[in-house]
Coordinates of C-alpha atoms and ligand atoms in Angstrom, one line a residue:
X1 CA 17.9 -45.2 -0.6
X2 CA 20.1 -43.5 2.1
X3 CA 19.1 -43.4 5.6
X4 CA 17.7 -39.8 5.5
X5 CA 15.3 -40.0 2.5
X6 CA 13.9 -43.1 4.0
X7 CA 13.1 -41.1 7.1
X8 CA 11.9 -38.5 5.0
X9 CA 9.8 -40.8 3.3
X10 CA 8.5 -42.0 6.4
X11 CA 7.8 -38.8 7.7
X12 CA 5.9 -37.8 4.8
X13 CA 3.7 -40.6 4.9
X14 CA 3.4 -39.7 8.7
X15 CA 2.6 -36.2 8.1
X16 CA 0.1 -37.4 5.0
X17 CA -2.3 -39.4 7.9
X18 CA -2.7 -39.0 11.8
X19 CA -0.5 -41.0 13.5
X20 CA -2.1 -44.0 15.1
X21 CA -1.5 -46.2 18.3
X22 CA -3.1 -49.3 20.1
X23 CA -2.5 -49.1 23.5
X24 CA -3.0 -52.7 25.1
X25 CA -4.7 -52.9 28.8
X26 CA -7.2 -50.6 30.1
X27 CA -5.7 -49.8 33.8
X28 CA -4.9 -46.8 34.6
X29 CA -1.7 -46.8 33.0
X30 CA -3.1 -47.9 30.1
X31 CA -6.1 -45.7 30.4
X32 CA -3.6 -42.1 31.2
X33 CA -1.6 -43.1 27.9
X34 CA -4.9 -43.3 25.7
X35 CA -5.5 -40.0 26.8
X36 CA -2.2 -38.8 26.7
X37 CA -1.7 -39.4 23.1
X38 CA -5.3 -38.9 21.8
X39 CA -5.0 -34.5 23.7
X40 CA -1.9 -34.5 21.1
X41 CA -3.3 -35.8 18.0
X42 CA -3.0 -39.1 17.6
X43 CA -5.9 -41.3 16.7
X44 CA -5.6 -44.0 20.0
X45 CA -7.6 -47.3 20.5
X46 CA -7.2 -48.7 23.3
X47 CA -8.2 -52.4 24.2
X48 CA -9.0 -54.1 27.6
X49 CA -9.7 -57.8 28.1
X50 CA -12.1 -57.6 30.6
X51 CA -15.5 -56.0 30.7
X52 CA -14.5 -52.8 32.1
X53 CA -11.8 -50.3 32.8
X54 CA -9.9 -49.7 35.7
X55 CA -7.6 -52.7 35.6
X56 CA -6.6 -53.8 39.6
X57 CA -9.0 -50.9 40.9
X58 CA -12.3 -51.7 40.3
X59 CA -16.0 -52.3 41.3
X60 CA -18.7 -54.5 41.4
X61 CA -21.9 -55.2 42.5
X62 CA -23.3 -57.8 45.4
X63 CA -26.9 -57.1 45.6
X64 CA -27.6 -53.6 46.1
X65 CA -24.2 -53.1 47.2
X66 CA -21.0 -51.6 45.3
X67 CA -18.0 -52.9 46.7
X68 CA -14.8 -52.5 45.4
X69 CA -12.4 -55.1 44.9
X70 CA -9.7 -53.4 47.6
X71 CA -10.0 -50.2 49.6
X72 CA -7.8 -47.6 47.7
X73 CA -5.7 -44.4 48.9
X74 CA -3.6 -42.2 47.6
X75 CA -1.8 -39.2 49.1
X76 CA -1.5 -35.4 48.4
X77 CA 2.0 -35.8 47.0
X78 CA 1.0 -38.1 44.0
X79 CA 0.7 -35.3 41.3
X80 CA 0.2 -37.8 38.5
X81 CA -3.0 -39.9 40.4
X82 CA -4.1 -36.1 41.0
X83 CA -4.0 -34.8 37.4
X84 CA -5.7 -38.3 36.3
X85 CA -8.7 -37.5 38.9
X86 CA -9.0 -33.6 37.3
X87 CA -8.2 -34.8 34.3
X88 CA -11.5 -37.5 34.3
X89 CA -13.5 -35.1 35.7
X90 CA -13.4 -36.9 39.3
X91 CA -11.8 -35.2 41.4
X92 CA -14.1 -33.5 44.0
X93 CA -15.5 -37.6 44.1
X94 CA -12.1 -38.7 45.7
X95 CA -10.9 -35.6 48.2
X96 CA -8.3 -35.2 50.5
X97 CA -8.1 -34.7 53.6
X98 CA -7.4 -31.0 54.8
X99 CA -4.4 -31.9 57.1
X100 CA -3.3 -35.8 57.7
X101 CA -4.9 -37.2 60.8
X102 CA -4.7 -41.3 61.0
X103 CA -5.8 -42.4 64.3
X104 CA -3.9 -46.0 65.7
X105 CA -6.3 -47.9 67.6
X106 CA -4.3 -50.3 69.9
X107 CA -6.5 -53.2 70.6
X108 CA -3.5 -54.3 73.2
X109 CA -3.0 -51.1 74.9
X110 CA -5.1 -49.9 78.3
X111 CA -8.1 -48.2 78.4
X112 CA -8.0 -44.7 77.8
X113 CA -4.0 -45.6 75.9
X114 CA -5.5 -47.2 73.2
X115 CA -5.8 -44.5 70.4
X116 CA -3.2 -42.6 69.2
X117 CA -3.1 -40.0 65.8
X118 CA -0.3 -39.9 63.0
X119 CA -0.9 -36.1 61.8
X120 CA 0.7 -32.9 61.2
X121 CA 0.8 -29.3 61.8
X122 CA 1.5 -26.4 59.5
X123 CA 4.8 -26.0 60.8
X124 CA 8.0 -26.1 57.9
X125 CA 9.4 -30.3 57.3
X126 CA 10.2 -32.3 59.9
X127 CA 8.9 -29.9 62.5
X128 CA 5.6 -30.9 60.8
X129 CA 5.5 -34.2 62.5
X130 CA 7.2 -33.3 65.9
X131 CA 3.9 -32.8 67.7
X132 CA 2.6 -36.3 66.4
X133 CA 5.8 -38.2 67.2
X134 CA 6.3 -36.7 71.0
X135 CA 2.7 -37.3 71.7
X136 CA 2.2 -40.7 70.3
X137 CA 1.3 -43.3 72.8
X138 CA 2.2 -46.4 71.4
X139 CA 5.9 -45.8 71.7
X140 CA 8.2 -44.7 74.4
X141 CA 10.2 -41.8 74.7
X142 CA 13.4 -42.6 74.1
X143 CA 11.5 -45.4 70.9
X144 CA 10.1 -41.7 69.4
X145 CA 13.5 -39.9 70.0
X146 CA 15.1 -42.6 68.2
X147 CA 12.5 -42.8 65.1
X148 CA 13.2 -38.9 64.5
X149 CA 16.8 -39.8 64.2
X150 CA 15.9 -42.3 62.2
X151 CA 13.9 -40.1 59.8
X152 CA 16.8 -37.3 59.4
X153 CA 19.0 -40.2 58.2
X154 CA 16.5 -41.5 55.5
X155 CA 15.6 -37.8 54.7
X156 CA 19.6 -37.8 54.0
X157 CA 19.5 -40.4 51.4
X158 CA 19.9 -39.7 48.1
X159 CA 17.2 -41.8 45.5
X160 CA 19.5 -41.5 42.9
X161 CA 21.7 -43.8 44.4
X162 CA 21.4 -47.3 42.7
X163 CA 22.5 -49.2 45.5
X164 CA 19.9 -48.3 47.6
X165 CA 18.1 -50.9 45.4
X166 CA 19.8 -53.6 46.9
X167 CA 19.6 -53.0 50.5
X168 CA 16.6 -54.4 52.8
X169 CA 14.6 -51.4 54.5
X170 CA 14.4 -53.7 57.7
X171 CA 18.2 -53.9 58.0
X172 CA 18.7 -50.7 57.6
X173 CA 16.0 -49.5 60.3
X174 CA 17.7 -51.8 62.6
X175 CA 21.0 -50.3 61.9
X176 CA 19.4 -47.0 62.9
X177 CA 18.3 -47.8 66.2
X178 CA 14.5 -48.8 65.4
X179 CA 13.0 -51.5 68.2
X180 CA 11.0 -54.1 66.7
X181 CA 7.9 -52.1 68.7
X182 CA 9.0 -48.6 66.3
X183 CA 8.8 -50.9 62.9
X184 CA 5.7 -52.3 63.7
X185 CA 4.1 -49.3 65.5
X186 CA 5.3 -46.9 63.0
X187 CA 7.4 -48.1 60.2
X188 CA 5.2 -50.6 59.2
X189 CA 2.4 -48.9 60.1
X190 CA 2.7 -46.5 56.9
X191 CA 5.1 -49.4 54.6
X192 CA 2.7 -52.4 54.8
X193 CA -0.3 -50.1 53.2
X194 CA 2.0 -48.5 50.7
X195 CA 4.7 -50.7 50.1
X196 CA 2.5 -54.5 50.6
X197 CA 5.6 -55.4 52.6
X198 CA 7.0 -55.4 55.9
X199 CA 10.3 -53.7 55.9
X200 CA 12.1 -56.8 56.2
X201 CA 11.2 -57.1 53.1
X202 CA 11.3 -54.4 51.3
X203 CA 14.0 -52.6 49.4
X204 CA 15.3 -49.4 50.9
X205 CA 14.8 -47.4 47.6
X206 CA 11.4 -47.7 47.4
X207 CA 11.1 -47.5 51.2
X208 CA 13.2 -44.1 51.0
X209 CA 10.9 -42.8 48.5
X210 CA 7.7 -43.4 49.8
X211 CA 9.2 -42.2 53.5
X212 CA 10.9 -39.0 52.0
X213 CA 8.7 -38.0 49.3
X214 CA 4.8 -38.7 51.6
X215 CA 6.3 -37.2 54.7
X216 CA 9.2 -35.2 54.5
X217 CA 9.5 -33.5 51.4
X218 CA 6.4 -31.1 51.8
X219 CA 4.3 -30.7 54.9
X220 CA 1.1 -31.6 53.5
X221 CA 3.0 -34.7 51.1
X222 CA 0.9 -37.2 53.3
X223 CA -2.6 -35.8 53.7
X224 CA -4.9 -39.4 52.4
X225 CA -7.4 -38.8 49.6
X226 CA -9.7 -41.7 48.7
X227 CA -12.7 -42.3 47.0
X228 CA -16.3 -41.2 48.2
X229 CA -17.8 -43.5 45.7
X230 CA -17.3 -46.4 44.1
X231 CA -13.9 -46.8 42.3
X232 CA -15.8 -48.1 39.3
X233 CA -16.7 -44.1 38.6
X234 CA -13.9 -43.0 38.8
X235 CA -12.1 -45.3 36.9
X236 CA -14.3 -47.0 34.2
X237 CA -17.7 -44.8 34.4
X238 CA -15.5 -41.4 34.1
X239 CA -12.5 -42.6 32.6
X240 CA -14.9 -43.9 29.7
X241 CA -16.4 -40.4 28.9
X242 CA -12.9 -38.8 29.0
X243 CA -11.9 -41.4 26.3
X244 CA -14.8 -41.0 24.6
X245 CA -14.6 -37.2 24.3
X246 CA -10.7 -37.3 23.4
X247 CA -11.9 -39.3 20.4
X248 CA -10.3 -43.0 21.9
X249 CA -11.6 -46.1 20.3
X250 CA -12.0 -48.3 23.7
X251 CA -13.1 -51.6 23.0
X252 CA -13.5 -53.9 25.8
X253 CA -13.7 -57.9 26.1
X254 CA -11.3 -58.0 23.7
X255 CA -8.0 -59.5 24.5
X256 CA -4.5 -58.7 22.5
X257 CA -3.3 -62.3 21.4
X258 CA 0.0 -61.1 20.1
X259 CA 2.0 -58.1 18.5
X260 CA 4.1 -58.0 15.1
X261 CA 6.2 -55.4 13.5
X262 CA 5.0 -55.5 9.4
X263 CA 7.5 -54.7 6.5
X264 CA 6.4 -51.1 6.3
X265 CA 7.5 -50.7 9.7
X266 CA 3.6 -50.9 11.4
X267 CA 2.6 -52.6 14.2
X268 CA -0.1 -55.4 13.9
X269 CA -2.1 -56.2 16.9
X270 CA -3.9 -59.4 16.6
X271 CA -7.1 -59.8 18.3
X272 CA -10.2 -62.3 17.9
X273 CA -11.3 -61.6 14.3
X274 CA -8.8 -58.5 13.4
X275 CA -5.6 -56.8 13.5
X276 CA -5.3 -53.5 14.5
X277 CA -2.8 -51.7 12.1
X278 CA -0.4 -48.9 14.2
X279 CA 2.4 -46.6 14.3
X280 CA 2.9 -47.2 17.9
X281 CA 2.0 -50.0 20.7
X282 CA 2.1 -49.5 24.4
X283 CA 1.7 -52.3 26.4
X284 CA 0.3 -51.5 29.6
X285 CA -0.1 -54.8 31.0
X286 CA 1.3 -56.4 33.6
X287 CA 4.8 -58.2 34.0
X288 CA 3.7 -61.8 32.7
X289 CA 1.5 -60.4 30.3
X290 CA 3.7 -58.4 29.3
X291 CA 6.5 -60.6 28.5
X292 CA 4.1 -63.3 26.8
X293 CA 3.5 -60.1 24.1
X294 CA 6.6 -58.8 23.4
X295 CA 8.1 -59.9 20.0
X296 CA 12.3 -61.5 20.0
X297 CA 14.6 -58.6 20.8
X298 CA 12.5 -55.7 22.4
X299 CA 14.5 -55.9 25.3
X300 CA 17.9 -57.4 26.5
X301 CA 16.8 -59.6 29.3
X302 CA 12.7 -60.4 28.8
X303 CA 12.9 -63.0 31.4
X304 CA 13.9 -60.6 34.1
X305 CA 9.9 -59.4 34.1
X306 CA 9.1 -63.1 35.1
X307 CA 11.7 -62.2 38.2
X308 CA 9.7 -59.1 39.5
X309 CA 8.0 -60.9 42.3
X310 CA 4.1 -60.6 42.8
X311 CA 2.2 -59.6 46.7
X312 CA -0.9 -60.7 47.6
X313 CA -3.8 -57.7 49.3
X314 CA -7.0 -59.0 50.7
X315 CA -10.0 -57.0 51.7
X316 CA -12.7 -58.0 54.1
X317 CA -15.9 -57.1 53.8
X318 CA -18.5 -56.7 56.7
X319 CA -22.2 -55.2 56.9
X320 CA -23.2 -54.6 60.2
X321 CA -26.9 -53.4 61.2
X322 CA -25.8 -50.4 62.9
X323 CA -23.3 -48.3 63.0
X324 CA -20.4 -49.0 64.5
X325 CA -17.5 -46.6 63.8
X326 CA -17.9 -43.0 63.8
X327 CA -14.3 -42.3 62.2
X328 CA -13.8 -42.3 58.2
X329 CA -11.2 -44.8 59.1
X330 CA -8.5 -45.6 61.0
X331 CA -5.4 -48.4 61.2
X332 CA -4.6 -51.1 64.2
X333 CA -1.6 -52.4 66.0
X334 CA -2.0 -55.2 68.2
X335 CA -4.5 -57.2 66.1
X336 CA -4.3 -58.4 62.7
X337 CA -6.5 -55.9 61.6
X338 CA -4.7 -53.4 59.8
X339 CA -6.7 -50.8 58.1
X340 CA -10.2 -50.2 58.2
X341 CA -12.6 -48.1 56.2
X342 CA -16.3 -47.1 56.2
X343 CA -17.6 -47.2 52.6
X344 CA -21.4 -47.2 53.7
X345 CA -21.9 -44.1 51.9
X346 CA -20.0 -45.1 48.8
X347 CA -21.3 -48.6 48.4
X348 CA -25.4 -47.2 48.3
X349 CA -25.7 -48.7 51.8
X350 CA -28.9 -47.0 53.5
X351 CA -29.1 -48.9 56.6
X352 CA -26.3 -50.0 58.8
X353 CA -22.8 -50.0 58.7
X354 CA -20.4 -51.4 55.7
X355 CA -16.4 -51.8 56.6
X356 CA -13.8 -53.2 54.8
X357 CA -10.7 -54.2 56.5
X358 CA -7.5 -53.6 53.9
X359 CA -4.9 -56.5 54.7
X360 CA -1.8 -55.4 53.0
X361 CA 1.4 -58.1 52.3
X362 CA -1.3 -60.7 53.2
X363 CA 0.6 -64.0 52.0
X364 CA -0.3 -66.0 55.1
X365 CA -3.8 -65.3 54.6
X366 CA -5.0 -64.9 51.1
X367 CA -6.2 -68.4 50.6
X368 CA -7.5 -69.2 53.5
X369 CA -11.5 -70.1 53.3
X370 CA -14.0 -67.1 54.2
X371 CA -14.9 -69.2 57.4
X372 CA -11.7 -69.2 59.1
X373 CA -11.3 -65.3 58.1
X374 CA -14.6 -64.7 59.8
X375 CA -13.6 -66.7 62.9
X376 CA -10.6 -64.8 63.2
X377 CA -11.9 -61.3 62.1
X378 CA -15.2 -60.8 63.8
X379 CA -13.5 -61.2 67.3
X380 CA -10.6 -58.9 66.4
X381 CA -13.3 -56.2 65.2
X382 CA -15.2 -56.5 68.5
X383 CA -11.6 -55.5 70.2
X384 CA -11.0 -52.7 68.7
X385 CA -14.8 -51.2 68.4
X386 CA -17.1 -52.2 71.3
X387 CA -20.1 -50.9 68.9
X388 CA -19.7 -54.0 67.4
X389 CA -20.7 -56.2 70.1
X390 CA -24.1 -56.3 69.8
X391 CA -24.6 -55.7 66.5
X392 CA -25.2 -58.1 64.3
X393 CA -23.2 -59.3 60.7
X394 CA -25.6 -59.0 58.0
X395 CA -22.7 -59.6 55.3
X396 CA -19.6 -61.3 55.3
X397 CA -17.4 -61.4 52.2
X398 CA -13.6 -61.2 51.3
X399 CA -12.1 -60.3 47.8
X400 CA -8.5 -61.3 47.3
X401 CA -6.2 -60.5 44.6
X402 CA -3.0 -62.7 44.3
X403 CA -1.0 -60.0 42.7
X404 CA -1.8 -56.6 44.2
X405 CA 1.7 -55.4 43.0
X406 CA 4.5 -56.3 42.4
X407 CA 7.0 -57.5 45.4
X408 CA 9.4 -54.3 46.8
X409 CA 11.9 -56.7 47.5
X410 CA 15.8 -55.5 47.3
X411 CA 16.8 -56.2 43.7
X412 CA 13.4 -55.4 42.3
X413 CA 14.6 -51.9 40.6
X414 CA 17.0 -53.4 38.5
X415 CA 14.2 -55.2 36.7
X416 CA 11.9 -52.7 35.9
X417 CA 12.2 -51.8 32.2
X418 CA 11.7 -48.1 31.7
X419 CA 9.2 -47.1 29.2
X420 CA 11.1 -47.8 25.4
X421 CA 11.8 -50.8 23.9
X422 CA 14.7 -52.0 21.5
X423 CA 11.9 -52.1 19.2
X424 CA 10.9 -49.2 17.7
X425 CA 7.4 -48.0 18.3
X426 CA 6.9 -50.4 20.6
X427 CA 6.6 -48.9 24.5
X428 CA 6.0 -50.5 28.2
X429 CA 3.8 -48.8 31.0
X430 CA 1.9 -50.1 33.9
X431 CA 3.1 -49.7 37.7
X432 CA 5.6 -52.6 37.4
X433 CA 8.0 -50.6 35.2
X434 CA 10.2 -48.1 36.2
X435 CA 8.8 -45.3 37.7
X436 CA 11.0 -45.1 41.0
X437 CA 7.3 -45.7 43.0
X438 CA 6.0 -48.8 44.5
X439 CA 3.2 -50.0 43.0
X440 CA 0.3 -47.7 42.6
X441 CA -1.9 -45.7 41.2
X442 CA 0.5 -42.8 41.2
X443 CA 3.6 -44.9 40.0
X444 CA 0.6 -46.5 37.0
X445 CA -0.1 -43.0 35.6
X446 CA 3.2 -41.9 35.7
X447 CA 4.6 -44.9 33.8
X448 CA 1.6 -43.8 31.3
X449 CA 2.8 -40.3 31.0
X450 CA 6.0 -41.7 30.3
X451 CA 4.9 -44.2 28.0
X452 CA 3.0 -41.3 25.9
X453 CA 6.2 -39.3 25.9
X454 CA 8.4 -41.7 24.3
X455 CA 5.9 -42.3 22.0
X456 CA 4.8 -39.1 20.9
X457 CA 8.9 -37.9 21.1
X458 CA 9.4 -41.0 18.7
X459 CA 6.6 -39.8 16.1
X460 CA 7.2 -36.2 16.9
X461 CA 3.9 -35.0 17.7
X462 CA 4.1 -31.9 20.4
X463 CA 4.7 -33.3 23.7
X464 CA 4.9 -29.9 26.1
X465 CA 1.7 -30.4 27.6
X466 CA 3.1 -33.8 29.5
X467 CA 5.7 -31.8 31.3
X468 CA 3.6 -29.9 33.0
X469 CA 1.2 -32.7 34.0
X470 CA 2.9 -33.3 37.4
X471 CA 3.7 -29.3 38.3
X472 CA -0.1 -28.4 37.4
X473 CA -1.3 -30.8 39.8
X474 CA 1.1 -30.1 42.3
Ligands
FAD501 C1 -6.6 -54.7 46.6 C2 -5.7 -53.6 46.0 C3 -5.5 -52.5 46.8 C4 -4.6 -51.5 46.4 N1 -4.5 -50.4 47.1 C5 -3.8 -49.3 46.6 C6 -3.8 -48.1 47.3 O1 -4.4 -47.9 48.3 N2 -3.2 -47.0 46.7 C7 -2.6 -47.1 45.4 O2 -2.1 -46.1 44.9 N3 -2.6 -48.3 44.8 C8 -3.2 -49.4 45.3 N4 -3.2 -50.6 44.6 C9 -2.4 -50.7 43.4 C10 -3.0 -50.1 42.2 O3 -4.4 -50.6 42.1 C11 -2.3 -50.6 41.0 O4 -0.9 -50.3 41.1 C12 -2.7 -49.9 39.7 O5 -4.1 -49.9 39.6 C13 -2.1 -50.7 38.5 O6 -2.5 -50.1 37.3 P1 -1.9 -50.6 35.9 O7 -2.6 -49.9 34.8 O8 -0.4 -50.5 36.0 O9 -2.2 -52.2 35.8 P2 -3.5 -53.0 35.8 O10 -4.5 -52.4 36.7 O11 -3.1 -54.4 36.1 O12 -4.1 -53.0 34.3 C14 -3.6 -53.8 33.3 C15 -4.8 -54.1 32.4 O13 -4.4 -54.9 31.3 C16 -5.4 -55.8 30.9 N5 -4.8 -56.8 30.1 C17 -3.9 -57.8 30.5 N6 -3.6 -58.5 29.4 C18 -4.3 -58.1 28.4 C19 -4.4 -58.4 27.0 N7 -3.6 -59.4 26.5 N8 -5.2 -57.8 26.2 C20 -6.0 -56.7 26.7 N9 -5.9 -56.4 28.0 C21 -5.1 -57.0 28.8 C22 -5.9 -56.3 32.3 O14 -7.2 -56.8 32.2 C23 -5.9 -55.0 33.1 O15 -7.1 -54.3 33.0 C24 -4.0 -51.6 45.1 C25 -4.2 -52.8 44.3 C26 -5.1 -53.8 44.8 C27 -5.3 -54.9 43.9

């Protein structure tokens, strides 16, 4: 048999049944390919390990509270995150704001110097910004003169260019004139929460696209959206039904022990008790999991995943029995603190006040026992909100997670594996791979966009609809 009757024969068994695929981890980039592949046709099971869906973004329950596991943002310009919220049914539960207004509390600064604002006008990009910059307190003049010089030079960079990759964002700020005061005031201000790293160690890529594409590509790129209730709806609760009603098998507690190719060119999936027969495979787990799965030869270098470096966030949790802050939220300079959020309303608090404190690129601190975090928090918090004073802790709890994301460090591009694999039918997604974002929500569903492309362009099902994912939520 020639080449072309065999993939005429393979076709027509194809075309005989609906195409089939097991897509392996149920986070959102596992979840957005399910759903990807199930609106064109194919018949998608999708299988998590863990009790629920949602992945790194998730909630639980302590007591009568729902707390998630770390405070979550995302920003007007992530189209992808934005489609996944319409496309789950959730998105007047996690809304933006109208125009970006952060307000930097400096617990160092004098009275009546202490808070500053990060926002914008309406005005065209970078004028945008110019009334935030020559207003804002917590740098001088000539510091804010030199940051907007430093901003037309990154807006200047071009992401296609590969050796961006390589360069450290914190070497290239100094190069530009930035004082230690403008990295931390400013720079890392924005890069700790998005990047979970200081610039120092990040790689200028990723720094350059979250810099260009949040805050000068568009005027209202940066306006912060989060969610009003737990993350668990959004992401398990709603996600679930969208599966459902797109016809996905989920089945949870169930972990993928390993993945084989069979001699009629299907994919076996072997888990407790079964093996899930497919035309297709994604594998939207993370790095190491991801290497342990895939089968001799899918791709060139495996052991460059185990390279991609892992960052630590913790969240602390307190309950006050007041109220406390009157903002939604706001970040800190001068104090350890960095952001801070009020998710009384979200968690099913009805009396008092419930904050958790985001600690982004939180390596020193991640293991470190709850008493010494409370020692050093509780003071910190009565700095920067004199509400707190009186008021007494009700609750006190932290949730860590070891690996957050993966490490921006220079290099890291390099190492991301786009979406296909040498081995055919078998695909990669999760945040980790190469989307061009750091890792989040946004860069998770667009690597399962991707993933669902080269899958359904591989068993050529329609795929028009994914194209106009990102513009329709634009
Ligand atoms: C505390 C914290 C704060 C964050 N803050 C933000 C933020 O503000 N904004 C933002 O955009 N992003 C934020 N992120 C990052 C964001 O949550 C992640 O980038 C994103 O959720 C990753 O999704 P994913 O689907 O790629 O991977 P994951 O969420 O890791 O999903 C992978 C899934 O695969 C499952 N799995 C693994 N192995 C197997 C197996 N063998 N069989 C079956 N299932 C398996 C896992 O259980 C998991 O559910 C934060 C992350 C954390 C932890």
């Amino acid at each position: 048999m020639n080449d072309t009757t065999q993939d005429e024969g393979l076709d027509a068994d194809r075309r005989s049944r609906p195409a089939t695929a097991v897509v392996v981890g149920g986070g959102l980039a596992g979840i957005t390919t399910a759903l990807a592949l199930a609106d064109s046709g194919v018949r998608v099971t999708l299988v998590e390990g863990r009790p629920r869906l949602g992945g790194l973004a998730f909630s639980f329950q302590r007591g009568a509270l729902t707390v998630d596991n770390g405070q979550h943002v995302y920003l007007r310009c992530c189209t992808a995150y934005r489609w996944f919220l319409d496309r789950v049914d959730g998105a007047e539960l996690a809304p933006l704001q109208d125009r970006l207004d952060v307000p930097v509390l400096d617990a160092e600064a004098k009275p009546g110097r202490r808070l500053g604002r990060i926002g914008r006008t309406a005005l065209p990009v970078p004028l945008h910004l110019a009334k935030s910059l020559a207003t804002y307190p917590h740098l001088s003049l000539a510091e804010r003169a030199k940051v907007g010089r430093a901003a037309l030079a990154l807006k200047g960079l071009d992401l296609a260019d590969p050796a961006l990759d390589a360069q450290n964002f914190g070497t290239w700020l100094a190069a530009h004139g930035q004082s230690e005061r403008a990295i931390e005031a400013l720079w890392d201000l924005v890069g700790v929460a998005t990047l979970n790293a200081v610039a120092g160690d990040s790689s200028l890529a990723l720094a350059a696209m979250v810099f260009k594409t949040g805050l000068l590509s568009d005027p209202g790129a940066a306006d912060i959206g989060w969610a009003r209730v737990p993350l668990g709806e959004l992401h398990d609760r709603l996600a679930r039904k969208a599966l459902d009603s797109a016809g996905v098998r989920t089945e949870l507690r169930t972990r993928v022990t390993s993945i084989s190719l069979n001699e009629n060119g299907r994919w076996g999936v072997q888990v407790p008790g079964e093996t899930l027969d497919a035309d297709a495979v994604v594998l939207a787990v993370p790095q190491r999991e991801a290497h342990d799965l895939l089968p001799d030869g899918a791709l060139d270098a495996p052991e460059q995943l185990l390279d991609i470096g892992t960052a630590p966030i913790l969240n602390i949790h307190v309950v006050y029995d007041r109220k406390v802050l009157s903002r939604p939220f706001f970040a800190a300079l001068g104090s350890p603190v960095q952001w801070v959020f009020d998710r009384t309303e979200a968690s099913g608090l009805s009396d008092g006040q419930y904050l958790a404190l985001s600690q982004s690129a939180a390596q020193d601190e991640i293991d470190e026992p709850v008493s010494a975090l409370r020692e050093r928090y509780l003071p910190e918090l009565e700095r920067l909100l004199p509400g707190t004073r009186g008021a007494e802790v009700r609750d006190f709890f932290v949730t860590r997670e070891r690996t957050a994301t993966f490490a921006p460090t220079p290099g890291v591009g390099r190492l991301r594996p786009g979406a296909r694999t040498k081995a055919p039918g078998l695909y990669l997604a999760g945040a980790w791979t190469a989307t061009g974002w750091p890792a989040t929500m946004e860069s998770a569903v667009r690597s399962g966009v991707s993933a669902a492309d080269a899958a359904l362009s591989a068993l050529g099902r329609p795929r028009d609809h994914l194209f106009e994912l990102f513009e329709e939520a634009a």
